[in-house]
Amino acid sequence: MYISNISIENYKGIGQKTAIHLRQGLNVIVGENASGKTSIIDAIRLLLREDEFGYTPVSESDFHKPFEVSAQASESFVIQASFAGLTKDDKVTFLPWYDIDQHATLNLKVENKEKYGRFKRHVWGGSSKSSAFEWELFEKFNCIYLPPLRDAEAKLKEGKASRLAKLLKNIEAKALKELKDKGEIHSLEKKVQSFNHDIATSDDLPIKKMNDLIKSKLTDAVGEVFGQDTHIGFSEVGFNRIAESLRLFFFPDFISDGTNKDYYRSLNENSLGHNNLLYLATVLAELIDSGEEDERLKVLLVEEPEAHLHPQLQIRLLKYLEEISKNETSPIQVIVTSHSPVLASSASIESLIHISSGNTSSINATPIICTGIDKDIKHEIDGKEDVLIPASNLFLSRWLDTTKSTLLFAKGVILVEGIAEAFLVPQLAKSILKNYNEGKDKKDLLPDSLEKAGVSIVNMNGIYFKHFMRLFCNFGKQDKDCQNIEIRCAGITDKDPEKLKDEKDEKTIPATPIDPDHNDGKNPVLNLLTKINSSDYCRLYTGAYKTLEYDLAMEGNNLQVMAKVLQDNWHNRGTVYKEIKSIAEKEWNDEKPQIKGSNANIILKRIEDNNMGKGYYAQLLSEVLQEDSNFTIPDNINKAVIWACGGSVDD
């Protein structure tokens, strides 16, 4: 049994009714700050009556209030959970919760009518709100929550709220019940009582001597007639008190059982990260080892498990959470929220759920596997032929590394083919956004950089748009009903025309396109342009001529700037250097396209030289562009930046 769907309406930051689909096992909810992740976790805690939250009074701030002038808080909020994977016994137990569609559902509605400091709650199962509710069914849930700002030291400290106390009571729950029915006490109590009695009555220890002194002085003061007997012993030693007095110590390595325990230290001397792991270990011990007959639905909610952990530990922790979620004898539904690209890149595609804020009153929850990436798509081109787009889930599982997974936390995404674009586009974007904002009303202004706009540049190291863009748009009939991540995505690609053959010696020579309207590209993604550019969230912008560097060189007087960068960083002063120098000293604005194209090919050839390289050259050029505002930016890069940042583009 597991939660298959959680529906939330007018609760905290979530206004419009939103459904979040969950899976059995591990669920990793990712998204930018303030997208609604914590509201989802709190809704589950409130509905399942999680120990530290379910009984907490509802407050005015729990009712959604739009960010509008004179806005009022909602009159009520509603949280509903649907359950799947029920066993035969579960179906009998939760029969009152079945609706007309044979789904087990639990509902909570809280009305914003404060009376005597409380808000009216309605809880019901299934479709009928008026049916009698069996409150003992909540005992079938074991929901534990780990907050993002964990005070692990306080939680593991001795006391009633100690995790150690809860763990011990949980482990011995069955034995304690059996002993209580027999009128007996636990063996732990017997041993502690015996130990305390021996200490208090031993002639070799000072406690008995102290008690005798008190009795003697009391007799001296009031006499035996008015005196009283005394006994000094330890505080109550019932099982609960013993459990609540336990304290955890640590040693920074695994050591043998015979090692002197004096080496162990208090948790206040441990690192925050390792204390968090110790805290999590006690929680998992309680969930996993809760007894052979424990058939409760176990839900572990963890906000930001990456807190205070270095990347390797983050990955190891996530893999372990995934392992325990699949435990055959005691499965746990694990729901994690995270801002960590490390965790996002380590999680399986099937477990990822992307959250984005659609507007001030709604959120969008998109399971990544529901975007159509697991389907083979045949796409029709001009009504003539089918182009097969193979399933992308395996590809993305392999390629969503720590860098590329930043797209899951962005407000917008720009997909690029290589390292050169990754270096240059952020710098070019500053000029693009500055020009875009000139003359705009304040409400229409865009941020002045990609960083401020929350836009991520994702270097795909190839032309893999058909895989990455399936996260944001649908390509064919087979995936028309699939979901999309509802954030803007722009792709920057090249036409990549075929190389030409020299008629004399049949050697290939580089193409020199000079017409920006030519359609001779061999880039296969060009076949998908129409489909991508008619979607709601995706745009693919193609260079006018050939490749990035060639296209840059064909604009304005860019050839001069680009050649000057080569000249200043060329490794020798030979013939090639003189050729580059001559290009750098010429004005190119009014030059004929044919001559410009030939020299653009020369620049491209030298950029690709082993002594330079596209990545290094792009880094050098981006540094120069910080000071040069006269560099002309190609139209495709201009449009991609504006689209990804949320601006208006004339396609």
XYZ file of C-alpha atoms in Angstrom:
651
model
C 0.000 0.000 0.000
C 1.273 3.453 -0.869
C 0.093 6.989 -1.611
C -0.473 7.173 -5.365
C -1.796 10.711 -5.527
C -2.006 13.734 -3.253
C -4.420 16.527 -4.200
C -4.088 19.968 -2.582
C -6.274 23.048 -2.885
C -5.919 26.434 -1.134
C -3.285 25.187 1.312
C -0.357 27.482 2.072
C 1.399 28.424 -1.186
C -0.879 26.227 -3.324
C -4.064 27.918 -4.490
C -5.581 26.152 -7.474
C -6.244 22.447 -7.052
C -3.070 20.524 -7.833
C -2.526 16.770 -8.090
C 0.889 15.272 -7.391
C 1.312 11.704 -8.622
C 3.568 9.557 -6.459
C 5.041 6.108 -6.942
C 5.740 3.178 -4.705
C 9.255 3.426 -3.315
C 11.406 6.516 -3.733
C 10.029 9.880 -4.903
C 12.436 12.802 -5.369
C 10.655 16.156 -5.652
C 12.870 18.815 -7.224
C 12.374 22.431 -8.193
C 13.441 25.972 -7.474
C 12.854 27.765 -4.177
C 9.266 28.776 -3.343
C 7.833 26.365 -5.922
C 5.657 24.553 -3.359
C 7.758 21.561 -2.284
C 7.397 22.204 1.455
C 3.642 22.792 1.091
C 3.322 19.306 -0.420
C 5.272 17.722 2.437
C 3.277 19.621 5.088
C 0.008 18.584 3.449
C 0.967 14.901 3.717
C 2.042 15.373 7.335
C -1.227 17.068 8.222
C -3.388 14.494 6.462
C -1.602 11.433 7.890
C -1.354 13.021 11.363
C 2.420 12.757 11.556
C 3.466 12.792 15.221
C 5.052 16.217 15.357
C 2.642 17.969 12.991
C -0.653 16.129 12.614
C -1.969 17.298 15.967
C -0.615 20.835 15.686
C -3.431 23.418 15.523
C -4.149 24.875 12.096
C -3.269 28.566 11.833
C -4.487 31.438 9.667
C -1.311 31.221 7.557
C -2.264 27.691 6.424
C -5.069 29.122 4.277
C -3.902 30.240 0.849
C -3.790 33.982 0.305
C -3.008 35.263 -3.217
C -0.363 37.939 -3.681
C -2.890 40.576 -4.665
C -3.978 43.905 -3.220
C -6.715 43.429 -0.579
C -6.608 39.642 -1.100
C -8.383 37.523 1.488
C -7.350 34.126 2.783
C -9.299 31.197 1.320
C -12.492 30.108 3.077
C -11.170 26.553 3.380
C -8.449 24.203 2.215
C -8.768 20.605 1.071
C -6.186 17.805 1.033
C -6.950 14.395 -0.454
C -4.806 11.282 -0.758
C -5.475 8.255 -2.941
C -3.945 4.894 -2.108
C -2.866 2.027 -4.369
C -1.226 -1.367 -3.966
C -3.683 -2.496 -1.282
C -3.502 -6.144 -0.214
C -6.640 -8.217 0.369
C -6.420 -7.427 4.076
C -5.933 -3.730 3.316
C -9.036 -3.698 1.129
C -11.089 -5.079 3.988
C -9.561 -2.693 6.525
C -10.021 0.397 4.366
C -13.356 -0.598 2.814
C -15.076 2.536 4.253
C -12.593 4.674 2.300
C -13.503 3.330 -1.142
C -15.226 5.726 -3.542
C -17.490 4.929 -6.485
C -14.415 4.373 -8.694
C -13.082 1.760 -6.252
C -10.208 3.975 -5.113
C -9.305 4.253 -1.436
C -9.191 7.943 -0.545
C -8.656 9.964 2.631
C -9.941 13.535 2.743
C -9.360 16.539 4.983
C -11.209 19.844 4.735
C -10.492 22.691 7.131
C -12.852 25.670 7.185
C -11.580 29.163 7.898
C -14.098 29.789 10.659
C -12.130 30.313 13.809
C -14.023 29.514 16.987
C -12.445 29.393 20.419
C -9.017 29.561 18.779
C -9.641 26.516 16.571
C -10.607 25.888 12.949
C -13.283 23.398 11.951
C -11.835 20.159 10.548
C -13.728 17.582 8.503
C -12.107 14.194 7.920
C -13.710 11.453 5.856
C -12.857 8.443 3.731
C -14.183 7.764 0.245
C -16.866 9.906 -1.370
C -19.329 10.327 1.479
C -18.483 13.207 3.764
C -21.363 12.335 6.086
C -20.370 8.722 6.812
C -18.976 7.796 10.232
C -15.198 7.954 10.324
C -13.147 5.253 12.039
C -10.353 7.209 13.707
C -8.440 4.084 14.657
C -7.538 3.631 10.985
C -4.900 6.321 11.481
C -3.019 3.706 13.493
C -2.383 1.987 10.156
C -0.016 4.820 9.177
C 3.526 5.360 10.373
C 4.622 8.716 8.978
C 7.969 10.214 10.020
C 9.298 13.601 8.956
C 12.856 14.941 8.833
C 12.905 18.744 8.482
C 15.414 20.661 6.339
C 17.002 22.441 9.302
C 17.564 19.399 11.471
C 18.729 19.888 15.028
C 20.000 16.335 15.181
C 21.810 16.892 18.455
C 18.600 18.001 20.187
C 16.566 15.134 18.698
C 19.072 12.547 19.916
C 19.423 14.114 23.343
C 17.867 12.318 26.303
C 14.241 13.245 27.039
C 10.643 12.417 26.128
C 11.072 13.621 22.538
C 14.305 11.678 22.028
C 14.511 9.537 18.896
C 16.386 6.923 20.919
C 13.472 6.697 23.350
C 10.987 6.316 20.501
C 13.136 3.645 18.880
C 13.478 1.567 22.056
C 9.755 1.820 22.825
C 8.957 0.836 19.253
C 11.299 -2.174 19.267
C 9.878 -3.471 22.552
C 6.222 -2.487 21.997
C 4.975 -6.050 21.584
C 6.971 -7.395 24.559
C 5.804 -4.533 26.799
C 2.162 -5.209 25.962
C 2.514 -8.916 26.762
C 4.270 -8.155 30.075
C 1.622 -5.613 31.032
C -1.132 -8.172 30.424
C 0.724 -10.560 32.767
C 1.335 -7.858 35.362
C 5.107 -8.173 34.968
C 7.880 -5.689 34.267
C 10.511 -5.687 31.542
C 13.865 -7.368 32.223
C 15.572 -4.028 31.564
C 13.621 -2.496 34.456
C 14.543 -5.409 36.715
C 18.246 -5.044 35.986
C 18.262 -1.281 36.465
C 16.271 -1.580 39.702
C 18.625 -4.257 41.014
C 21.666 -2.200 40.032
C 20.282 0.930 41.698
C 19.391 -0.992 44.874
C 22.914 -2.410 45.109
C 24.420 1.060 44.791
C 22.048 2.635 47.299
C 22.526 -0.057 49.973
C 26.228 -0.885 49.585
C 28.373 -0.198 52.666
C 31.306 0.560 50.354
C 29.579 3.445 48.593
C 28.681 6.900 49.989
C 24.921 6.841 49.290
C 24.104 4.605 52.297
C 26.454 6.672 54.461
C 24.695 9.861 53.333
C 21.290 8.379 54.162
C 22.476 7.308 57.640
C 23.777 10.842 58.317
C 20.431 12.394 57.383
C 18.528 9.969 59.623
C 20.939 10.642 62.497
C 20.606 14.424 62.252
C 16.833 14.177 61.946
C 16.684 12.077 65.127
C 18.984 14.520 66.937
C 16.738 17.389 65.931
C 13.261 16.039 66.728
C 13.811 12.757 68.553
C 12.612 9.304 67.656
C 8.998 10.029 68.618
C 8.586 12.808 66.056
C 11.215 11.594 63.580
C 10.728 9.817 60.253
C 12.675 7.167 58.439
C 14.449 8.065 55.172
C 15.832 6.235 52.179
C 17.923 7.678 49.364
C 17.474 5.962 46.040
C 17.378 6.775 42.350
C 14.472 8.371 40.478
C 11.726 6.222 39.015
C 13.193 3.483 36.874
C 10.204 2.478 34.772
C 10.793 1.449 31.173
C 9.814 4.849 29.790
C 12.161 6.711 32.124
C 15.007 4.379 31.212
C 14.349 4.884 27.499
C 14.141 8.659 27.909
C 17.502 8.794 29.695
C 19.441 7.127 26.873
C 22.115 9.178 25.157
C 24.039 8.563 21.937
C 27.824 8.926 21.690
C 30.064 8.672 18.631
C 33.543 7.644 17.528
C 34.824 8.822 14.102
C 35.403 5.304 12.792
C 34.220 1.727 13.285
C 36.167 0.042 16.086
C 36.116 -3.406 17.660
C 33.800 -4.322 20.521
C 36.700 -4.542 22.946
C 37.751 -0.924 22.480
C 37.610 1.324 25.522
C 34.337 3.253 25.394
C 36.100 6.259 26.893
C 37.152 7.060 23.334
C 33.561 7.927 22.424
C 32.505 11.590 22.441
C 29.330 13.607 22.875
C 27.427 14.612 19.726
C 28.201 18.287 20.280
C 31.755 17.416 19.220
C 30.601 15.765 15.990
C 30.061 17.364 12.566
C 26.597 18.578 11.548
C 26.575 16.229 8.573
C 27.398 13.098 10.555
C 24.916 14.051 13.290
C 22.262 14.287 10.579
C 23.199 10.796 9.411
C 23.003 9.452 12.976
C 19.576 11.050 13.349
C 18.428 9.532 10.062
C 19.776 6.125 11.133
C 17.561 6.132 14.245
C 14.535 7.048 12.123
C 15.220 4.294 9.600
C 15.793 1.791 12.393
C 12.355 2.656 13.757
C 10.688 2.307 10.354
C 12.449 -0.839 9.173
C 12.707 -2.833 12.406
C 9.223 -2.133 13.695
C 8.269 -5.746 14.252
C 7.299 -8.724 12.111
C 3.579 -7.985 12.363
C 3.809 -4.305 11.513
C 1.692 -3.933 8.375
C 1.297 -0.170 8.583
C 1.833 2.131 5.626
C 5.282 3.544 6.304
C 6.012 6.969 4.882
C 9.337 8.754 5.326
C 9.329 12.460 4.441
C 12.779 14.038 4.127
C 13.357 17.675 3.229
C 16.783 18.456 1.809
C 18.646 15.244 2.717
C 21.744 16.905 1.273
C 22.015 19.245 4.286
C 25.642 19.413 5.515
C 26.733 16.432 3.369
C 29.460 16.434 0.733
C 28.505 15.082 -2.738
C 29.737 11.513 -2.227
C 27.720 11.159 0.977
C 24.664 12.690 -0.705
C 24.793 10.048 -3.424
C 25.371 7.191 -0.977
C 22.475 8.346 1.196
C 20.081 8.602 -1.732
C 21.022 5.144 -2.986
C 20.395 3.738 0.488
C 16.992 5.447 0.700
C 16.168 3.860 -2.643
C 17.267 0.439 -1.346
C 15.117 0.557 1.788
C 12.130 1.797 -0.203
C 12.259 -1.517 -2.088
C 12.557 -3.679 1.044
C 10.308 -6.675 0.346
C 9.473 -7.447 3.972
C 9.031 -3.871 5.156
C 8.717 -1.442 2.206
C 8.806 2.274 2.912
C 7.436 5.011 0.694
C 10.160 7.656 0.718
C 9.326 11.204 -0.381
C 12.316 13.525 -0.635
C 12.513 17.214 -1.559
C 15.803 18.615 -2.750
C 17.660 21.568 -4.260
C 20.747 19.469 -4.943
C 21.819 18.837 -8.565
C 23.981 16.041 -7.134
C 20.913 14.208 -5.817
C 18.852 14.986 -8.912
C 21.537 13.525 -11.176
C 21.868 10.430 -8.967
C 18.162 9.643 -8.681
C 16.512 7.352 -11.201
C 14.474 9.118 -13.882
C 11.400 7.223 -12.671
C 11.639 8.748 -9.200
C 11.986 12.422 -10.213
C 9.045 14.816 -9.880
C 9.539 18.386 -11.071
C 7.701 21.217 -9.308
C 7.359 24.687 -10.792
C 5.187 27.635 -9.853
C 2.763 28.395 -12.660
C 1.680 31.695 -11.133
C 1.088 33.102 -7.658
C -1.807 30.701 -7.044
C -0.803 27.429 -8.673
C 2.005 24.937 -9.011
C 2.786 22.388 -11.691
C 3.882 18.907 -10.659
C 5.410 16.826 -13.451
C 6.758 13.291 -12.958
C 9.714 13.225 -15.357
C 8.818 9.753 -16.590
C 5.387 11.111 -17.649
C 6.875 13.587 -20.134
C 6.926 10.985 -22.884
C 10.611 10.202 -22.610
C 9.849 6.487 -22.266
C 8.065 6.266 -25.632
C 9.344 5.583 -29.137
C 7.866 8.296 -31.375
C 7.391 8.253 -35.137
C 7.233 11.838 -36.377
C 5.795 12.661 -39.786
C 7.842 15.056 -41.951
C 5.884 16.931 -44.638
C 3.417 14.054 -44.799
C 5.979 11.867 -46.550
C 8.123 9.912 -44.148
C 8.312 8.835 -40.534
C 11.321 9.715 -38.435
C 11.777 7.444 -35.436
C 12.668 9.176 -32.181
C 13.774 6.408 -29.796
C 12.837 6.471 -26.132
C 14.859 9.079 -24.279
C 14.710 7.822 -20.693
C 17.852 5.685 -20.935
C 19.692 8.505 -22.685
C 18.732 11.076 -20.054
C 19.565 8.674 -17.228
C 23.066 8.517 -18.642
C 23.422 12.189 -19.490
C 21.731 14.013 -16.601
C 24.922 14.633 -14.676
C 25.378 17.230 -11.955
C 25.772 20.040 -14.499
C 22.900 19.149 -16.816
C 20.489 18.422 -13.948
C 20.527 22.131 -13.074
C 17.744 22.413 -15.664
C 15.430 20.883 -13.033
C 15.912 23.917 -10.782
C 15.816 26.682 -13.382
C 13.198 29.238 -14.388
C 14.313 28.805 -17.977
C 16.719 26.609 -19.951
C 18.989 27.175 -22.943
C 20.263 23.984 -24.579
C 23.554 24.314 -26.457
C 25.666 21.886 -28.458
C 29.101 22.451 -26.967
C 31.513 24.173 -24.650
C 31.936 27.193 -26.956
C 28.258 28.150 -26.668
C 28.327 27.451 -22.929
C 31.117 30.033 -22.532
C 29.821 32.669 -24.946
C 26.033 32.740 -24.535
C 26.017 34.005 -20.903
C 28.266 36.915 -21.910
C 26.311 37.685 -25.093
C 23.083 37.523 -23.085
C 24.057 40.626 -21.116
C 24.107 42.703 -24.310
C 20.948 41.041 -25.617
C 18.980 41.773 -22.449
C 20.292 45.323 -22.233
C 19.103 46.030 -25.787
C 15.771 44.287 -25.181
C 15.017 46.394 -22.105
C 15.651 49.736 -23.801
C 12.390 51.692 -23.999
C 10.362 48.981 -22.212
C 7.858 49.719 -19.459
C 8.980 48.614 -16.018
C 6.522 45.696 -15.986
C 8.000 44.335 -19.234
C 11.669 44.512 -18.233
C 13.716 41.327 -18.108
C 16.629 40.692 -15.695
C 19.951 41.899 -17.073
C 21.729 38.514 -17.011
C 20.955 34.809 -17.261
C 21.984 34.337 -13.637
C 19.481 36.918 -12.416
C 16.795 35.443 -14.664
C 17.374 31.980 -13.179
C 18.174 30.557 -16.622
C 20.503 27.562 -16.907
C 22.807 26.894 -19.847
C 22.919 23.144 -20.469
C 25.788 21.882 -22.611
C 24.601 18.657 -24.241
C 27.960 17.949 -25.936
C 26.102 17.154 -29.142
C 22.847 17.660 -31.030
C 20.665 15.768 -28.566
C 17.750 18.217 -28.638
C 15.254 15.468 -29.454
C 15.967 13.863 -26.083
C 16.262 16.895 -23.817
C 13.373 18.812 -25.375
C 10.951 15.962 -24.761
C 10.975 17.094 -21.153
C 9.362 20.365 -22.260
C 7.281 19.553 -25.361
C 5.653 16.676 -27.246
C 6.749 15.569 -30.724
C 4.181 13.133 -32.062
C 0.726 11.615 -31.803
C 1.905 8.909 -29.423
C 2.944 11.407 -26.758
C 0.295 14.109 -27.262
C -1.243 13.338 -23.860
C 2.066 13.333 -22.000
C 2.950 16.009 -19.472
C 5.650 18.649 -19.852
C 7.864 20.585 -17.486
C 6.172 23.962 -17.705
C 9.181 26.233 -18.017
C 10.592 27.843 -21.141
C 13.314 26.004 -23.017
C 15.289 27.348 -25.976
C 17.761 25.459 -28.137
C 20.625 26.974 -30.133
C 21.769 24.830 -33.039
C 23.731 25.008 -36.295
C 22.711 24.201 -39.857
C 25.869 22.142 -40.425
C 25.829 22.069 -44.255
C 27.558 19.224 -46.074
C 31.218 19.672 -46.956
C 31.910 20.111 -50.658
C 34.112 17.968 -52.910
C 36.917 19.428 -54.991
C 36.269 18.326 -58.573
C 40.015 17.988 -59.280
C 41.201 15.702 -56.477
C 37.825 14.832 -54.859
C 39.027 16.083 -51.490
C 36.402 17.637 -49.240
C 36.494 21.359 -48.747
C 34.547 23.359 -46.176
C 31.235 24.853 -47.264
C 31.100 28.632 -47.456
C 27.407 29.527 -47.145
C 26.632 33.229 -47.635
C 22.836 33.156 -47.939
C 21.169 33.257 -44.485
C 18.023 31.713 -45.968
C 19.701 28.569 -47.286
C 18.269 25.240 -46.108
C 21.138 22.924 -46.949
C 21.848 21.799 -43.397
C 22.432 18.143 -42.582
C 21.598 18.610 -38.884
C 18.831 15.996 -38.282
C 17.128 18.070 -35.584
C 16.092 20.545 -38.305
C 13.347 18.050 -39.192
C 11.721 18.775 -35.827
C 11.767 22.572 -36.055
C 8.088 23.001 -36.914
C 6.890 20.657 -34.186
C 9.138 22.122 -31.502
C 8.422 25.747 -32.369
C 4.653 25.238 -32.288
C 4.742 23.972 -28.688
C 3.926 26.054 -25.614
C 7.306 25.985 -23.905
C 10.004 25.084 -26.472
C 11.762 26.944 -29.242
C 14.686 25.810 -31.389
C 16.660 28.588 -33.059
C 18.974 27.742 -35.936
C 22.073 29.618 -37.003
C 21.876 31.339 -40.386
C 24.881 29.789 -42.084
C 27.032 26.979 -40.744
C 28.481 26.697 -37.217
C 28.616 29.003 -34.204
C 32.036 30.508 -34.927
C 31.372 30.889 -38.653
C 27.995 32.524 -38.003
C 29.516 34.937 -35.484
C 32.207 35.900 -37.989
C 29.615 36.660 -40.697
C 27.923 39.343 -38.582
C 28.903 43.035 -38.756
C 32.561 43.666 -37.981
C 32.889 40.558 -35.794
C 35.629 39.097 -38.006
C 37.985 41.835 -36.873
C 37.289 41.216 -33.170
C 37.563 37.438 -33.515
C 40.790 37.607 -35.514
C 42.298 40.008 -32.960
C 41.658 37.428 -30.206
C 43.481 34.803 -32.279
C 46.316 37.203 -33.060
C 46.873 38.089 -29.399
C 46.982 34.431 -28.369
C 48.622 32.666 -31.334
C 51.555 30.451 -30.395
C 54.091 31.731 -32.966
C 54.715 34.603 -35.383
C 54.865 32.672 -38.655
C 52.813 32.721 -41.849
C 49.531 31.834 -40.130
C 50.013 34.652 -37.652
C 50.454 37.154 -40.506
C 47.295 35.860 -42.176
C 45.311 36.291 -38.935
C 46.844 39.744 -38.390
C 45.733 40.936 -41.819
C 42.138 39.918 -41.048
C 42.295 41.637 -37.657
C 43.439 44.921 -39.223
C 40.619 45.119 -41.776
C 37.142 46.695 -41.499
C 34.492 44.085 -42.414
C 31.121 45.817 -42.102
C 30.670 46.528 -45.823
C 32.667 43.647 -47.272
C 31.105 41.319 -49.861
C 29.555 38.114 -48.378
C 31.768 35.835 -50.506
C 34.984 37.412 -49.203
C 33.612 37.506 -45.680
C 32.699 33.808 -45.877
C 36.158 32.790 -47.101
C 37.820 34.636 -44.229
C 35.292 33.252 -41.755
C 36.432 29.766 -42.809
C 40.055 30.796 -42.211
C 39.167 31.943 -38.688
C 37.183 28.739 -38.054
C 40.121 26.601 -39.215
C 42.530 28.384 -36.854
C 40.089 28.155 -33.949
C 39.956 24.378 -34.496
C 43.770 24.173 -34.530
C 45.288 21.843 -31.926
C 47.083 24.800 -30.387
C 43.817 26.645 -29.778
C 40.560 24.650 -29.623
C 36.960 25.850 -29.595
C 36.555 25.833 -25.825
C 39.711 27.801 -25.081
C 38.995 30.273 -27.864
C 35.435 30.833 -26.614
C 36.798 31.559 -23.149
C 39.243 34.127 -24.565
C 36.560 35.745 -26.726
C 34.067 35.968 -23.852
C 36.649 37.886 -21.807
C 37.129 40.378 -24.662
C 33.358 40.788 -25.067
C 33.110 42.034 -21.492
C 34.697 45.266 -22.763
C 33.523 45.314 -26.414
C 29.886 46.387 -26.871
C 30.065 46.618 -30.689
C 29.974 42.859 -31.266
C 26.993 41.898 -33.447
C 24.971 38.976 -32.096
C 23.308 36.473 -34.465
C 19.515 36.432 -34.506
C 19.174 32.843 -33.276
C 21.173 33.521 -30.097
C 19.280 36.769 -29.552
C 15.891 35.040 -29.751
C 16.953 32.062 -27.637
C 18.050 34.285 -24.757
C 14.899 36.424 -24.835
C 12.627 33.363 -25.011
C 14.316 31.523 -22.138
C 14.215 34.659 -19.961
C 10.463 35.025 -20.474
C 10.442 37.797 -23.072
C 8.385 38.284 -26.204
C 9.966 36.933 -29.387
C 8.850 37.619 -32.953
C 9.342 34.185 -34.492
